[in-house]
Amino acid sequence: MVEIKDMLGERAIIRQDGRQVDELRPVRITRHFTDAPEGSVLIECGNTRVMCTATFTAGVPRWRKDSGLGWVTAEYAMLPRATAERTDRESVRGKVGGRTHEISRLIGRCLRGVVDMKALGENQIQLDCDVLQADGGTRTASVTGAYVAMVDALRWAERCRIIKSAGKVLKDCVSAVSVGIIDGTPMLDLPYPEDSRAMTDMNIAMTGSGTFIELQGTAEHRPFTRDELGRLIDLAEKGNRELQAAQRAALDQD
Amino acid sequence: MVEIKDMLGERAIIRQDGRQVDELRPVRITRHFTDAPEGSVLIECGNTRVMCTATFTAGVPRWRKDSGLGWVTAEYAMLPRATAERTDRESVRGKVGGRTHEISRLIGRCLRGVVDMKALGENQIQLDCDVLQADGGTRTASVTGAYVAMVDALRWAERCRIIKSAGKVLKDCVSAVSVGIIDGTPMLDLPYPEDSRAMTDMNIAMTGSGTFIELQGTAEHRPFTRDELGRLIDLAEKGNRELQAAQRAALDQD
Amino acid sequence: MVEIKDMLGERAIIRQDGRQVDELRPVRITRHFTDAPEGSVLIECGNTRVMCTATFTAGVPRWRKDSGLGWVTAEYAMLPRATAERTDRESVRGKVGGRTHEISRLIGRCLRGVVDMKALGENQIQLDCDVLQADGGTRTASVTGAYVAMVDALRWAERCRIIKSAGKVLKDCVSAVSVGIIDGTPMLDLPYPEDSRAMTDMNIAMTGSGTFIELQGTAEHRPFTRDELGRLIDLAEKGNRELQAAQRAALDQD
Amino acid sequence: MVEIKDMLGERAIIRQDGRQVDELRPVRITRHFTDAPEGSVLIECGNTRVMCTATFTAGVPRWRKDSGLGWVTAEYAMLPRATAERTDRESVRGKVGGRTHEISRLIGRCLRGVVDMKALGENQIQLDCDVLQADGGTRTASVTGAYVAMVDALRWAERCRIIKSAGKVLKDCVSAVSVGIIDGTPMLDLPYPEDSRAMTDMNIAMTGSGTFIELQGTAEHRPFTRDELGRLIDLAEKGNRELQAAQRAALDQD
Amino acid sequence: MVEIKDMLGERAIIRQDGRQVDELRPVRITRHFTDAPEGSVLIECGNTRVMCTATFTAGVPRWRKDSGLGWVTAEYAMLPRATAERTDRESVRGKVGGRTHEISRLIGRCLRGVVDMKALGENQIQLDCDVLQADGGTRTASVTGAYVAMVDALRWAERCRIIKSAGKVLKDCVSAVSVGIIDGTPMLDLPYPEDSRAMTDMNIAMTGSGTFIELQGTAEHRPFTRDELGRLIDLAEKGNRELQAAQRAALDQD
Amino acid sequence: MVEIKDMLGERAIIRQDGRQVDELRPVRITRHFTDAPEGSVLIECGNTRVMCTATFTAGVPRWRKDSGLGWVTAEYAMLPRATAERTDRESVRGKVGGRTHEISRLIGRCLRGVVDMKALGENQIQLDCDVLQADGGTRTASVTGAYVAMVDALRWAERCRIIKSAGKVLKDCVSAVSVGIIDGTPMLDLPYPEDSRAMTDMNIAMTGSGTFIELQGTAEHRPFTRDELGRLIDLAEKGNRELQAAQRAALDQD
């Protein structure tokens, strides 16, 4: 990060990758990435690459039976060499780690937040987000990509006449982005080198109508003030608007 | 919840347990609850009761060795009949569930947020938060109680001359409280019946100087607006100020 | 332990905590310790403190279905800092240890020993014994406390008209106590420092009518003779009579 | 069991397999059953067949290091079709069951009870008792057989000059037998059909000098009186004396 | 292995145990080794000893229900001291290892290869192969022994009139043998010392009519040529013919 | 599969996907598929897509220390929606399944078969093969792709001067292909619909010099004759030659 002392104020700060503080990394959303799933998306946010699949199945888990309501759930995982150092497989260790659990639950809540369970009927959507390459923001990219995969799965179900209308199941769209404070400066969409130096790190999932579904801020290294919180939310609002434009653009191609 | 239509506005809403919307449940902090741990606290927030112990041990986990820095970690668990229905023990099921993992990690981050790891030196504090009775807000009560247990453990270490000064290790105090929106009304400190009906549910950990360490808002049922976020934070600020007064009062008794 | 050489014989031996060799530690039984369970008891035997809850549920495990008989089962666990050194949680280690298994099974057998399964009908009672503080005799305290919790659960079931009569389900009462031989002297109710030095260690569960349900003696360090066995049983009979008086006193308060 | 009313009293009771109430099933101890282990014994008590191996290794577990003391430990398991109905493998279920844990610990304590850990030095003996066929009394047969395997392993270590003298390590011999009350009659050495009908079931491990190492009595179905306890112990004393004669006979053959 | 340079060519090579290169170790098949299983066989190939039991049960696993077809499955395991060094129990480690999995699956496939699932009807045969002593070739001995145990279980089912005819269920017989290349020479039936030095190691399961069911060759240490493959198969054909004669001889005794 | 009765014989059989019986599916090998690993390859064989990464690390597992030799190991896994029906994650089920274990071990053996462990020195290569899309032949595609990833990792190590020469470590190249008998006709490179109908299914790994490293044939549904084996090997030789050409072509691009 190079700080240029001039009259432009905050915008003069140039990040290591050349971005402005309020600029997203390039986003690329590839639909129909694989053939088998009802929805299959590869989302790339800078160097972060996540494969998101949506599995649509008739029926719901036992505890949900005869409720007339559907269910949406998510699982997140990293391939062993998504990261600079290889991480052992959780299958080999015999248990799912705390971080994985935490992120899987976050993704599930975000997606459920835009689904009308009654309109879905007693059907289930399982979202699988597998990180092929990790460079920060894997959980937020997962939310953004999983939404597109879920839409494809719902459209498939509509075509198969399992549900009446994909549109009615979707109450809104949802995307998520990370923001953080680095050396005192609030920034949008942190790649790994920034993320690991952030004093505060926040993941914010928002709907297309600008409301919040998840807001998770963590400040192990230096607590943040209410003012800083305000500026982080400003950045997240901008980032999510742009991510949702990318989602729409991808979904319009058919 | 009974809504009284009169001129008093929001304050006229009386909750099922008779509290105002911005009122905490009664808090009771009992130090030295058991004898063996370096810090042992029973915290009661209404009917929620959590036993928080702090274990101080020389040395740090392997990945932290020779860093000159200490470490703080936390584990949360519920006794089987803390709840209305018995829940199976995670030891018997053979794995820690996602919710438990998520909460343990949250508590750890909150406590680490107020500890100067350099001043702690290569020592470790393990916080165990075991819920004896659950009536909503168990994770926030755990943070608030664990802080007091941690202070006791640091004072013990100071008396034993393992660390120079408990005060230097503590950068600030920390407490946490839940807030949420019920039937459209933001409220402070939700007991279980309110929590399960909340459209939005937020857990906010703050320091004594009024900054934020953790802010976790979830809105599976209805997204919240930026305005509502503002009012929830107002309530959390009030609640945390009062919880920190209770912490101080408890710690002053010796 | 101080041995006073005088004419009083064995009674002159004073234990570290000032007790006679045939004297129980102070017993305190608190019913309704928590609100949710059908039976909830805190039992304190000296510094040993165990929370015993009884969960009454309609129906029995699958293997017992359509037998017309009920079932009683127990689980024992220690909180991590019940002991001087922190012990890792079994949930985190991913398996229940041998000692825990052994004790859970012992408690279950003792309680089943006084229950008329036919009178209980196809209902199940699950006893959870969680040790808050351990100072020897945690398994015997668990049996003694769990009995009181079970009675409360049966009375609750009677009030709810799920069973006809709590009295008919209970064939007798049951309590348990530890005895052991320390430096050659048989003693009643061993706290941890004595227990760890005992040559022989025996846990004896008895009914109110003076018969035996469980008798588990172990002599890894020095085998015991049949004479010594006789004297240990004498002590256990005295101890169990007194524990049963404490149970009755607690159960009479309502 | 056929009861013959005549003048002979108790002795007139003939068991299903034709034995007297105080009669052991035929015992056969085969040493050197397999080649690899330092001690390898097949013990047959009636139809119960257990393969007991003793593994002698230099060094002790970490927690025992630099104590100058040895260690003895045991593991018990059943082959899937040792029983009338196949039982799933514990390896496949992914955990050791409570019963297995309990029995493994019992065997370990019994064998440790006759070993001078100082004379053993920092060496370890691991006893593996695998039940090939189960017809009651598998845990007691395991103790009796494991003792012989352990002696062979100690003699091997003496020949290899790892220990000075097998005789010095062995403080005494040990065997175990089951006794129980069936239809009100105390009996020795219960095969499965008797065991499953027993009101009281007791496993008693004794040394060659007639003292007790383990005494585990359980009376889920009908508590026993002190008189009955006395008669059960009489039977166990007789049974163990005979088992020890069989051990000696086997060990004398070389 | 001693190589004698004379006119006899390959046959002049004498192995450490005195066998010719194309000679099996002595085979011994003991039926009715234990009483409880429907089929129970001890197979000994040299010093390798495997206990094979066959459990016949009505009904099939859930995924096979209402197919009208039966199922055959196998589990393989080693007792801890089957080997020179003790191996930890997989039950204690909490998971089945890769080698065990691989072998269990191999045995299952071999046995299914000779069973007419339609003639078996909705019944299941579970084969358990437990290695009492391991000296190479445990997986092939398991296949050979399990076949005999399976035949006994089918004959039992025929006698019980659960199936019409054991003969109709069996499409053929099956046995397996190991072959390998040691110091450049193809050899039949490798004991452990040869197996561990083999450049190529192959396990070949064949039917009575001389066709192949499984052929698993591995050449981590030196790849093999197509010529060598031909000679290994020649050896395996000879070995399997002899093993099948031993199976027939054992099955004819009744 | 359409059979055309004309003079061309076997070649007249056209497969569902239009291929000849001895024709591979289109192969595409993409190197540098992701950035972090030392070797990262996407291999596509028809619709089967496997991501193969090679992790090069200094040092070897503990059991291999101070041997002067390196180590190569592999892990295989399927993403949940690689298949038509979603399969549960092994991390969530808490254990690695038998099929996964078996395939991981196969891949490891194949790659070790072409590595000179002495030239590698005390370094380790971990190969991770994650199936993004499965359409038959995933294990053989994994071997073929992993070889290319391993070469890239060795070249990286050579450039970093950790090893002297990648070429010296590689004794040969290795690829693998599936062959099988469908409706009596031997065929090369089976996609899933053929694989599931195959009577015999064989995976054959070969070196560049035409020798065999692994040969695994399974014939649960109909045993194969020695003649058929010959023809299957012919097909595999052709297939592996072509796969090795594709490997060379990919490795020549830089």
XYZ file of N, CA and C in Angstrom, chain A residues 33-38 47 49 51 53-56 75-77 79-84 86 88-92 94-96 126 128-130 132-133, chain F residues 33-38 47 49 51 53-56 75-77 79-84 86 88-92 94-96 126 128-130 132-133:
222
model
N -20.950 -24.437 -15.088
C -19.534 -24.796 -15.033
C -19.346 -26.306 -15.128
N -20.228 -27.050 -14.466
C -20.246 -28.510 -14.665
C -21.674 -28.919 -15.037
N -21.812 -30.168 -15.489
C -23.093 -30.551 -16.092
C -24.100 -31.175 -15.132
N -23.603 -31.921 -14.157
C -24.520 -32.729 -13.356
C -25.455 -31.907 -12.455
N -24.972 -30.876 -11.779
C -25.842 -30.221 -10.795
C -26.962 -29.404 -11.446
N -28.025 -29.177 -10.675
C -29.118 -28.354 -11.191
C -28.644 -26.914 -11.371
N -8.233 -13.385 -7.492
C -7.687 -14.740 -7.561
C -8.478 -15.770 -6.769
N -11.281 -18.281 -6.263
C -12.137 -19.014 -7.186
C -12.922 -20.052 -6.413
N -16.173 -22.865 -6.622
C -17.151 -23.601 -7.412
C -18.385 -23.785 -6.540
N -22.235 -25.260 -6.348
C -23.260 -26.050 -7.009
C -24.516 -26.042 -6.152
N -25.644 -26.127 -6.839
C -26.932 -26.185 -6.146
C -27.607 -27.487 -6.533
N -27.959 -28.257 -5.507
C -28.640 -29.528 -5.714
C -30.086 -29.365 -5.290
N -30.985 -29.591 -6.205
C -32.411 -29.488 -5.894
C -32.956 -30.895 -5.703
N -22.891 -26.113 2.425
C -21.621 -26.636 2.940
C -20.458 -25.983 2.195
N -19.473 -25.582 2.951
C -18.302 -24.890 2.415
C -17.100 -25.774 2.685
N -16.149 -25.792 1.774
C -14.913 -26.533 2.023
C -13.805 -25.954 1.155
N -10.346 -26.950 -0.979
C -9.476 -28.012 -1.461
C -8.113 -27.860 -0.773
N -7.389 -28.961 -0.617
C -6.148 -28.904 0.179
C -5.142 -27.850 -0.313
N -5.032 -27.682 -1.631
C -4.052 -26.705 -2.077
C -4.701 -25.439 -2.628
N -5.851 -25.063 -2.064
C -6.404 -23.746 -2.384
C -5.510 -22.656 -1.815
N -4.714 -23.051 -0.825
C -3.907 -22.086 -0.084
C -2.409 -22.288 -0.334
N -1.625 -21.324 0.065
C -0.184 -21.373 -0.161
C 0.438 -22.605 0.489
N -0.342 -26.379 2.058
C -1.391 -27.384 1.974
C -2.055 -27.561 3.340
N -4.563 -30.064 5.593
C -5.051 -31.444 5.598
C -6.549 -31.490 5.327
N -6.998 -32.532 4.678
C -8.425 -32.719 4.420
C -9.170 -32.972 5.715
N -10.331 -32.373 5.831
C -11.142 -32.614 7.026
C -11.681 -34.040 7.037
N -11.836 -34.645 5.875
C -12.289 -36.044 5.845
C -11.234 -36.949 6.462
N -9.973 -36.627 6.215
C -8.886 -37.451 6.733
C -8.727 -37.226 8.236
N -11.059 -36.547 10.088
C -12.231 -37.174 10.701
C -13.205 -36.204 11.317
N -12.976 -34.906 11.131
C -13.983 -33.973 11.624
C -13.922 -32.632 10.912
N -15.061 -31.997 10.877
C -15.195 -30.689 10.271
C -14.696 -29.657 11.282
N -29.502 -27.809 -1.688
C -28.218 -27.920 -0.978
C -27.156 -27.201 -1.790
N -23.272 -26.301 -2.351
C -21.911 -26.727 -2.018
C -20.925 -25.721 -2.585
N -20.130 -25.144 -1.714
C -19.173 -24.131 -2.133
C -17.770 -24.675 -1.877
N -17.081 -25.037 -2.924
C -15.737 -25.613 -2.783
C -14.707 -24.640 -3.344
N -11.551 -23.540 -4.899
C -10.443 -24.083 -5.696
C -9.169 -23.289 -5.443
N -9.322 -21.997 -5.242
C -8.164 -21.131 -4.978
C -8.617 -20.041 -4.019
N -3.247 -24.768 -13.610
C -4.673 -24.496 -13.503
C -4.959 -23.550 -12.344
N -4.244 -23.739 -11.217
C -4.309 -22.761 -10.129
C -2.891 -22.339 -9.787
N -2.759 -21.261 -8.996
C -1.447 -20.634 -8.814
C -0.648 -21.164 -7.632
N -1.333 -21.518 -6.543
C -0.596 -21.799 -5.319
C 0.260 -23.079 -5.371
N -0.239 -24.171 -5.920
C 0.529 -25.425 -5.798
C 1.792 -25.422 -6.665
N 2.740 -26.271 -6.288
C 3.965 -26.406 -7.081
C 3.644 -27.037 -8.439
N -16.059 -36.231 -20.388
C -16.688 -35.364 -19.395
C -16.103 -35.511 -17.995
N -13.597 -34.716 -15.249
C -12.657 -33.623 -15.016
C -12.062 -33.745 -13.618
N -9.056 -32.237 -10.940
C -8.027 -31.252 -10.628
C -6.948 -31.969 -9.817
N -3.298 -31.592 -7.965
C -2.250 -30.682 -7.517
C -1.128 -31.483 -6.875
N 0.082 -30.952 -7.021
C 1.249 -31.593 -6.411
C 1.879 -30.607 -5.443
N 2.012 -31.030 -4.213
C 2.609 -30.195 -3.177
C 3.996 -30.747 -2.867
N 4.988 -29.938 -3.051
C 6.356 -30.364 -2.760
C 6.761 -29.772 -1.422
N -3.964 -38.376 -2.351
C -5.324 -38.408 -1.812
C -6.320 -38.068 -2.916
N -7.373 -38.849 -2.974
C -8.399 -38.709 -4.006
C -9.694 -38.333 -3.316
N -10.494 -37.512 -3.930
C -11.810 -37.198 -3.376
C -12.725 -36.736 -4.493
N -15.912 -34.129 -5.321
C -16.792 -33.069 -4.838
C -18.220 -33.632 -4.800
N -19.067 -33.091 -3.908
C -20.380 -33.689 -3.689
C -21.212 -33.791 -4.967
N -21.131 -32.791 -5.838
C -21.953 -32.887 -7.027
C -21.143 -33.202 -8.279
N -20.068 -33.966 -8.135
C -19.376 -34.485 -9.308
C -20.256 -35.504 -10.016
N -21.217 -36.032 -9.264
C -22.041 -37.127 -9.763
C -23.489 -36.685 -9.956
N -24.253 -37.509 -10.626
C -25.645 -37.179 -10.931
C -26.452 -36.983 -9.653
N -26.181 -36.207 -5.573
C -25.215 -35.648 -4.627
C -24.776 -36.734 -3.639
N -22.807 -37.382 0.023
C -22.430 -36.649 1.236
C -20.918 -36.505 1.335
N -20.482 -35.421 1.904
C -19.049 -35.205 2.107
C -18.519 -36.178 3.148
N -17.333 -36.697 2.887
C -16.726 -37.619 3.856
C -16.309 -36.875 5.127
N -16.031 -35.579 5.009
C -15.677 -34.805 6.206
C -16.880 -34.732 7.129
N -18.071 -34.614 6.554
C -19.272 -34.489 7.366
C -19.627 -35.841 7.980
N -17.527 -37.913 8.776
C -16.529 -38.157 9.810
C -15.558 -39.272 9.480
N -15.643 -39.832 8.261
C -14.655 -40.840 7.919
C -14.522 -40.996 6.398
N -13.350 -41.416 6.035
C -13.042 -41.662 4.644
C -13.606 -43.032 4.277
N 3.004 -34.542 -2.272
C 1.638 -34.967 -1.963
C 0.766 -34.620 -3.158
N -2.925 -34.376 -4.763
C -4.344 -34.293 -4.429
C -5.151 -34.318 -5.704
N -6.022 -35.295 -5.819
C -6.838 -35.449 -7.020
C -8.290 -35.253 -6.632
N -8.859 -34.127 -7.000
C -10.238 -33.818 -6.650
C -11.095 -33.820 -7.902
N -13.925 -32.906 -10.114
C -14.934 -31.861 -10.260
C -16.165 -32.412 -10.958
N -15.940 -33.332 -11.884
C -17.051 -33.940 -12.624
C -16.663 -35.377 -12.930
